[in-house]
PDB file of C-alpha atoms in Angstrom:
ATOM      1  CA  LYS A 859     -27.407 -70.350  46.522  1.00 66.00           C
ATOM      2  CA  GLY A 860     -27.059 -74.102  46.529  1.00 73.00           C
ATOM      3  CA  SER A 861     -26.114 -76.291  43.650  1.00 79.00           C
ATOM      4  CA  PRO A 862     -27.975 -76.152  40.355  1.00 88.00           C
ATOM      5  CA  ASP A 863     -31.013 -78.296  39.844  1.00 94.00           C
ATOM      6  CA  TRP A 864     -30.030 -80.403  36.817  1.00 96.00           C
ATOM      7  CA  THR A 865     -33.531 -81.926  36.618  1.00 96.00           C
ATOM      8  CA  THR A 866     -35.217 -78.692  35.562  1.00 96.00           C
ATOM      9  CA  LEU A 867     -34.835 -79.166  31.777  1.00 97.00           C
ATOM     10  CA  TRP A 868     -35.613 -82.852  32.036  1.00 97.00           C
ATOM     11  CA  ARG A 869     -38.829 -82.147  33.958  1.00 97.00           C
ATOM     12  CA  PHE A 870     -39.782 -79.529  31.419  1.00 98.00           C
ATOM     13  CA  ALA A 871     -39.159 -82.038  28.562  1.00 97.00           C
ATOM     14  CA  ALA A 872     -41.361 -84.620  30.339  1.00 97.00           C
ATOM     15  CA  GLU A 873     -44.145 -82.110  31.028  1.00 98.00           C
ATOM     16  CA  THR A 874     -44.252 -80.810  27.416  1.00 98.00           C
ATOM     17  CA  GLY A 875     -43.748 -84.152  25.713  1.00 97.00           C
ATOM     18  CA  VAL A 876     -40.759 -83.121  23.621  1.00 96.00           C
ATOM     19  CA  THR A 877     -39.508 -85.641  21.035  1.00 97.00           C
ATOM     20  CA  PHE A 878     -36.067 -84.036  20.446  1.00 97.00           C
ATOM     21  CA  PHE A 879     -33.943 -82.893  23.364  1.00 97.00           C
ATOM     22  CA  GLY A 880     -30.776 -80.925  22.773  1.00 95.00           C
ATOM     23  CA  ALA A 881     -28.352 -79.177  25.071  1.00 95.00           C
ATOM     24  CA  GLY A 882     -24.688 -78.170  25.251  1.00 94.00           C
ATOM     25  CA  ALA A 883     -22.104 -80.792  26.081  1.00 94.00           C
ATOM     26  CA  ALA A 884     -21.466 -79.043  29.403  1.00 95.00           C
ATOM     27  CA  PHE A 885     -25.056 -79.739  30.439  1.00 97.00           C
ATOM     28  CA  TRP A 886     -24.647 -83.458  29.706  1.00 96.00           C
ATOM     29  CA  GLY A 887     -21.379 -83.593  31.651  1.00 97.00           C
ATOM     30  CA  ASN A 888     -22.893 -81.822  34.637  1.00 97.00           C
ATOM     31  CA  CYS A 889     -25.837 -84.131  34.697  1.00 97.00           C
ATOM     32  CA  MET A 890     -23.485 -87.071  34.786  1.00 97.00           C
ATOM     33  CA  LYS A 891     -21.261 -85.496  37.490  1.00 97.00           C
ATOM     34  CA  ALA A 892     -24.362 -84.794  39.590  1.00 96.00           C
ATOM     35  CA  GLY A 893     -25.280 -88.458  39.479  1.00 96.00           C
ATOM     36  CA  LEU A 894     -28.641 -87.606  37.936  1.00 97.00           C
ATOM     37  CA  ASP A 895     -31.178 -90.391  37.397  1.00 97.00           C
ATOM     38  CA  ILE A 896     -33.442 -88.977  34.669  1.00 96.00           C
ATOM     39  CA  THR A 897     -36.027 -91.747  35.146  1.00 95.00           C
ATOM     40  CA  THR A 898     -37.157 -89.795  38.181  1.00 96.00           C
ATOM     41  CA  CYS A 899     -37.945 -86.670  36.051  1.00 96.00           C
ATOM     42  CA  GLY A 900     -41.154 -87.848  34.452  1.00 96.00           C
ATOM     43  CA  ASP A 901     -42.052 -89.646  31.213  1.00 95.00           C
ATOM     44  CA  LEU A 902     -39.191 -88.945  28.808  1.00 96.00           C
ATOM     45  CA  SER A 903     -39.930 -91.925  26.556  1.00 94.00           C
ATOM     46  CA  ARG A 904     -41.108 -89.760  23.672  1.00 95.00           C
ATOM     47  CA  ILE A 905     -37.607 -88.432  23.156  1.00 96.00           C
ATOM     48  CA  ARG A 906     -35.990 -90.095  20.195  1.00 92.00           C
ATOM     49  CA  PRO A 907     -32.906 -88.096  19.180  1.00 95.00           C
ATOM     50  CA  ILE A 908     -30.739 -86.189  21.633  1.00 95.00           C
ATOM     51  CA  GLY A 909     -28.615 -83.268  20.490  1.00 95.00           C
ATOM     52  CA  SER A 910     -25.280 -82.022  21.721  1.00 95.00           C
ATOM     53  CA  THR A 911     -23.265 -79.037  20.676  1.00 91.00           C
ATOM     54  CA  GLY A 912     -21.353 -76.088  22.118  1.00 84.00           C
ATOM     55  CA  SER A 913     -18.183 -78.046  22.901  1.00 85.00           C
ATOM     56  CA  PRO A 914     -16.885 -81.591  22.336  1.00 88.00           C
ATOM     57  CA  LEU A 915     -18.991 -84.294  24.024  1.00 92.00           C
ATOM     58  CA  PRO A 916     -16.719 -86.809  25.806  1.00 94.00           C
ATOM     59  CA  ALA A 917     -17.339 -90.462  24.926  1.00 93.00           C
ATOM     60  CA  ASP A 918     -18.005 -91.397  28.572  1.00 96.00           C
ATOM     61  CA  VAL A 919     -20.669 -88.673  28.909  1.00 96.00           C
ATOM     62  CA  GLN A 920     -22.411 -89.872  25.745  1.00 95.00           C
ATOM     63  CA  ALA A 921     -22.343 -93.411  27.021  1.00 94.00           C
ATOM     64  CA  TRP A 922     -23.841 -92.243  30.290  1.00 96.00           C
ATOM     65  CA  GLY A 923     -26.689 -90.429  28.427  1.00 96.00           C
ATOM     66  CA  SER A 924     -27.339 -93.532  26.232  1.00 95.00           C
ATOM     67  CA  GLU A 925     -27.600 -95.678  29.355  1.00 95.00           C
ATOM     68  CA  GLN A 926     -29.960 -93.179  31.007  1.00 96.00           C
ATOM     69  CA  MET A 927     -32.240 -93.227  27.961  1.00 95.00           C
ATOM     70  CA  ARG A 928     -32.171 -97.057  27.817  1.00 93.00           C
ATOM     71  CA  ARG A 929     -33.474 -97.001  31.385  1.00 93.00           C
ATOM     72  CA  VAL A 930     -36.211 -94.429  30.403  1.00 94.00           C
ATOM     73  CA  TYR A 931     -37.341 -96.624  27.490  1.00 92.00           C
ATOM     74  CA  ALA A 932     -37.296 -99.765  29.678  1.00 90.00           C
ATOM     75  CA  ALA A 933     -39.332 -98.095  32.390  1.00 86.00           C
ATOM     76  CA  ALA A 934     -41.949 -97.089  29.796  1.00 84.00           C
ATOM     77  CA  GLU A 935     -41.854-100.602  28.329  1.00 80.00           C
ATOM     78  CA  ARG A 936     -40.649 -99.120  25.038  1.00 69.00           C
ATOM     79  CA  GLY A 937     -37.315-100.831  25.007  1.00 65.00           C
ATOM     80  CA  GLY A 938     -35.568-102.418  22.092  1.00 62.00           C
ATOM     81  CA  HIS A 939     -33.765 -99.342  20.750  1.00 72.00           C
ATOM     82  CA  ASP A 940     -31.087 -96.898  21.673  1.00 85.00           C
ATOM     83  CA  VAL A 941     -31.368 -93.122  21.568  1.00 91.00           C
ATOM     84  CA  PHE A 942     -29.877 -91.490  18.468  1.00 94.00           C
ATOM     85  CA  TRP A 943     -27.300 -88.806  19.269  1.00 95.00           C
ATOM     86  CA  VAL A 944     -27.122 -85.742  17.107  1.00 95.00           C
ATOM     87  CA  ASN A 945     -23.690 -84.414  17.933  1.00 93.00           C
ATOM     88  CA  MET A 946     -22.814 -81.359  15.915  1.00 93.00           C
ATOM     89  CA  SER A 947     -20.364 -78.490  15.702  1.00 92.00           C
ATOM     90  CA  GLY A 948     -20.814 -75.259  13.898  1.00 90.00           C
ATOM     91  CA  GLY A 949     -21.297 -71.630  14.768  1.00 86.00           C
ATOM     92  CA  THR A 950     -23.735 -68.921  15.483  1.00 84.00           C
ATOM     93  CA  ASP A 951     -21.698 -66.704  13.199  1.00 86.00           C
ATOM     94  CA  PHE A 952     -22.937 -68.604  10.149  1.00 87.00           C
ATOM     95  CA  ALA A 953     -26.098 -70.045  11.743  1.00 87.00           C
ATOM     96  CA  GLY A 954     -25.301 -73.624  10.942  1.00 88.00           C
ATOM     97  CA  ALA A 955     -23.201 -76.723  11.451  1.00 91.00           C
ATOM     98  CA  PHE A 956     -20.050 -77.896   9.716  1.00 94.00           C
ATOM     99  CA  VAL A 957     -20.018 -81.424  11.105  1.00 95.00           C
ATOM    100  CA  GLY A 958     -22.857 -83.469  12.567  1.00 94.00           C
ATOM    101  CA  SER A 959     -24.885 -86.677  12.470  1.00 94.00           C
ATOM    102  CA  LEU A 960     -26.552 -88.920   9.953  1.00 93.00           C
ATOM    103  CA  ARG A 961     -28.803 -91.703  11.214  1.00 91.00           C
ATOM    104  CA  GLU A 962     -27.571 -94.154   8.499  1.00 93.00           C
ATOM    105  CA  LEU A 963     -23.986 -94.020   9.704  1.00 93.00           C
ATOM    106  CA  PRO A 964     -22.586 -95.937  12.698  1.00 91.00           C
ATOM    107  CA  GLU A 965     -22.497 -93.925  15.936  1.00 90.00           C
ATOM    108  CA  VAL A 966     -19.190 -93.689  17.798  1.00 90.00           C
ATOM    109  CA  PRO A 967     -19.454 -91.950  21.196  1.00 89.00           C
ATOM    110  CA  GLY A 968     -17.542 -88.702  21.333  1.00 87.00           C
ATOM    111  CA  ARG A 969     -17.496 -88.294  17.529  1.00 92.00           C
ATOM    112  CA  MET A 970     -19.587 -86.647  14.881  1.00 93.00           C
ATOM    113  CA  GLN A 971     -20.481 -88.974  12.056  1.00 94.00           C
ATOM    114  CA  CYS A 972     -19.891 -86.775   9.036  1.00 95.00           C
ATOM    115  CA  ARG A 973     -19.340 -83.389   7.508  1.00 95.00           C
ATOM    116  CA  MET A 974     -22.639 -81.708   6.754  1.00 93.00           C
ATOM    117  CA  LEU A 975     -24.151 -81.570   3.274  1.00 90.00           C
ATOM    118  CA  GLY A 976     -22.985 -78.477   1.417  1.00 87.00           C
ATOM    119  CA  SER A 977     -20.052 -77.833   3.762  1.00 90.00           C
ATOM    120  CA  SER A 978     -16.644 -78.262   2.207  1.00 94.00           C
ATOM    121  CA  VAL A 979     -14.935 -78.886   5.506  1.00 96.00           C
ATOM    122  CA  GLU A 980     -11.383 -80.145   5.911  1.00 97.00           C
ATOM    123  CA  ALA A 981      -8.731 -80.326   8.602  1.00 98.00           C
ATOM    124  CA  TRP A 982      -5.554 -78.482   7.459  1.00 98.00           C
ATOM    125  CA  ASN A 983      -2.034 -78.812   8.867  1.00 96.00           C
ATOM    126  CA  GLU A 984       0.293 -75.829   9.408  1.00 93.00           C
ATOM    127  CA  GLN A 985       1.275 -75.896   5.697  1.00 94.00           C
ATOM    128  CA  GLY A 986      -2.333 -75.434   4.618  1.00 95.00           C
ATOM    129  CA  GLN A 987      -2.703 -79.008   3.343  1.00 97.00           C
ATOM    130  CA  PRO A 988      -5.696 -81.266   4.117  1.00 98.00           C
ATOM    131  CA  VAL A 989      -4.940 -84.114   6.505  1.00 98.00           C
ATOM    132  CA  ILE A 990      -6.861 -87.278   7.374  1.00 98.00           C
ATOM    133  CA  GLY A 991      -6.455 -88.986  10.747  1.00 97.00           C
ATOM    134  CA  GLU A 992      -4.517 -86.016  12.190  1.00 97.00           C
ATOM    135  CA  VAL A 993      -5.659 -82.970  14.088  1.00 97.00           C
ATOM    136  CA  GLY A 994      -5.680 -79.754  12.071  1.00 97.00           C
ATOM    137  CA  GLU A 995      -7.431 -76.405  11.702  1.00 96.00           C
ATOM    138  CA  LEU A 996     -11.090 -76.667  10.759  1.00 96.00           C
ATOM    139  CA  VAL A 997     -11.474 -74.852   7.480  1.00 97.00           C
ATOM    140  CA  CYS A 998     -14.314 -74.505   5.032  1.00 95.00           C
ATOM    141  CA  THR A 999     -12.820 -74.239   1.505  1.00 96.00           C
ATOM    142  CA  ARG A1000     -15.993 -73.032  -0.274  1.00 94.00           C
ATOM    143  CA  PRO A1001     -18.682 -70.632   0.796  1.00 89.00           C
ATOM    144  CA  ILE A1002     -21.960 -71.925   2.255  1.00 87.00           C
ATOM    145  CA  PRO A1003     -25.224 -69.964   1.885  1.00 85.00           C
ATOM    146  CA  SER A1004     -25.436 -68.823   5.496  1.00 88.00           C
ATOM    147  CA  MET A1005     -21.884 -67.459   5.908  1.00 89.00           C
ATOM    148  CA  PRO A1006     -21.788 -63.754   6.718  1.00 91.00           C
ATOM    149  CA  LEU A1007     -20.501 -61.542   3.895  1.00 91.00           C
ATOM    150  CA  TYR A1008     -19.353 -58.693   6.103  1.00 92.00           C
ATOM    151  CA  PHE A1009     -19.665 -57.181   9.595  1.00 94.00           C
ATOM    152  CA  TRP A1010     -21.614 -53.966  10.219  1.00 95.00           C
ATOM    153  CA  ASN A1011     -19.503 -50.901  10.862  1.00 96.00           C
ATOM    154  CA  ASP A1012     -16.384 -52.601   9.510  1.00 97.00           C
ATOM    155  CA  PRO A1013     -14.855 -50.278   6.928  1.00 94.00           C
ATOM    156  CA  GLY A1014     -12.890 -52.203   4.352  1.00 94.00           C
ATOM    157  CA  ASN A1015     -13.943 -55.549   5.911  1.00 94.00           C
ATOM    158  CA  GLN A1016     -10.836 -55.376   8.146  1.00 95.00           C
ATOM    159  CA  ARG A1017     -12.396 -57.183  11.206  1.00 95.00           C
ATOM    160  CA  TYR A1018     -14.273 -59.675   9.014  1.00 94.00           C
ATOM    161  CA  LEU A1019     -11.204 -60.665   6.993  1.00 94.00           C
ATOM    162  CA  SER A1020      -8.978 -60.912  10.148  1.00 94.00           C
ATOM    163  CA  SER A1021     -11.594 -63.022  11.908  1.00 93.00           C
ATOM    164  CA  TYR A1022     -11.822 -65.747   9.293  1.00 94.00           C
ATOM    165  CA  PHE A1023      -9.502 -65.285   6.330  1.00 94.00           C
ATOM    166  CA  ASP A1024      -6.124 -64.045   7.630  1.00 92.00           C
ATOM    167  CA  THR A1025      -4.493 -67.481   8.038  1.00 93.00           C
ATOM    168  CA  TYR A1026      -5.403 -69.078   4.681  1.00 93.00           C
ATOM    169  CA  HIS A1027      -6.122 -66.508   1.999  1.00 88.00           C
ATOM    170  CA  GLY A1028      -9.712 -66.928   0.687  1.00 89.00           C
ATOM    171  CA  VAL A1029     -10.451 -69.954   2.976  1.00 95.00           C
ATOM    172  CA  TRP A1030     -12.656 -69.720   6.065  1.00 95.00           C
ATOM    173  CA  ARG A1031     -10.624 -70.714   9.148  1.00 95.00           C
ATOM    174  CA  HIS A1032     -13.176 -71.343  11.902  1.00 93.00           C
ATOM    175  CA  GLY A1033     -10.919 -71.472  14.919  1.00 91.00           C
ATOM    176  CA  ASP A1034     -11.529 -75.033  15.982  1.00 93.00           C
ATOM    177  CA  TRP A1035      -9.273 -78.064  15.918  1.00 95.00           C
ATOM    178  CA  LEU A1036     -10.689 -80.947  13.825  1.00 96.00           C
ATOM    179  CA  LYS A1037      -9.688 -84.499  13.090  1.00 96.00           C
ATOM    180  CA  VAL A1038     -11.333 -86.171  10.075  1.00 97.00           C
ATOM    181  CA  ASP A1039     -10.996 -89.928  10.166  1.00 96.00           C
ATOM    182  CA  ALA A1040     -10.627 -92.169   7.048  1.00 96.00           C
ATOM    183  CA  ASP A1041     -14.313 -93.171   7.426  1.00 95.00           C
ATOM    184  CA  GLY A1042     -15.402 -89.528   7.365  1.00 94.00           C
ATOM    185  CA  GLY A1043     -16.180 -89.317  11.107  1.00 95.00           C
ATOM    186  CA  CYS A1044     -15.066 -86.100  12.793  1.00 95.00           C
ATOM    187  CA  THR A1045     -13.738 -85.140  16.240  1.00 94.00           C
ATOM    188  CA  ILE A1046     -13.574 -81.562  17.397  1.00 92.00           C
TER     189      ILE A1046
END
């Protein structure tokens, strides 16, 4: 019943030769807190993008992960580039992401680069108005193909409507706080 072994997933990634490695933000933070040196976990140099979701990824944790991957690439003599972070936020309820990454946009640790294609996502203030550069409610103003239409065993859609549409009539309120910056970057 000792402390968790934070090398397990890294060793698995090295053994299987994965090229994309994703985990929750809590995993990244715990690896950093544990003082993990991933260069000791095997050859991870095939990994190109790294994914993070589940909760906001702090900028210092992302910087730690980037530095770890620089050391991995240098040890494999494949230096000269940084790992690309695919930070995203969405939900299992609609099986997708509202905000995420795009390789062509500048990366800012702790932020997602853009709203996802096909997702009409905004941050709304208490008056139900879109705001830029301020924290507001994450809303999706138009349906996306993977949104649920109803819940099973929910007569009259009572639970469904109260879960997503009770605050702003006809507009999906996801339950997260969001800040959309002037450049389109997003912070949850």
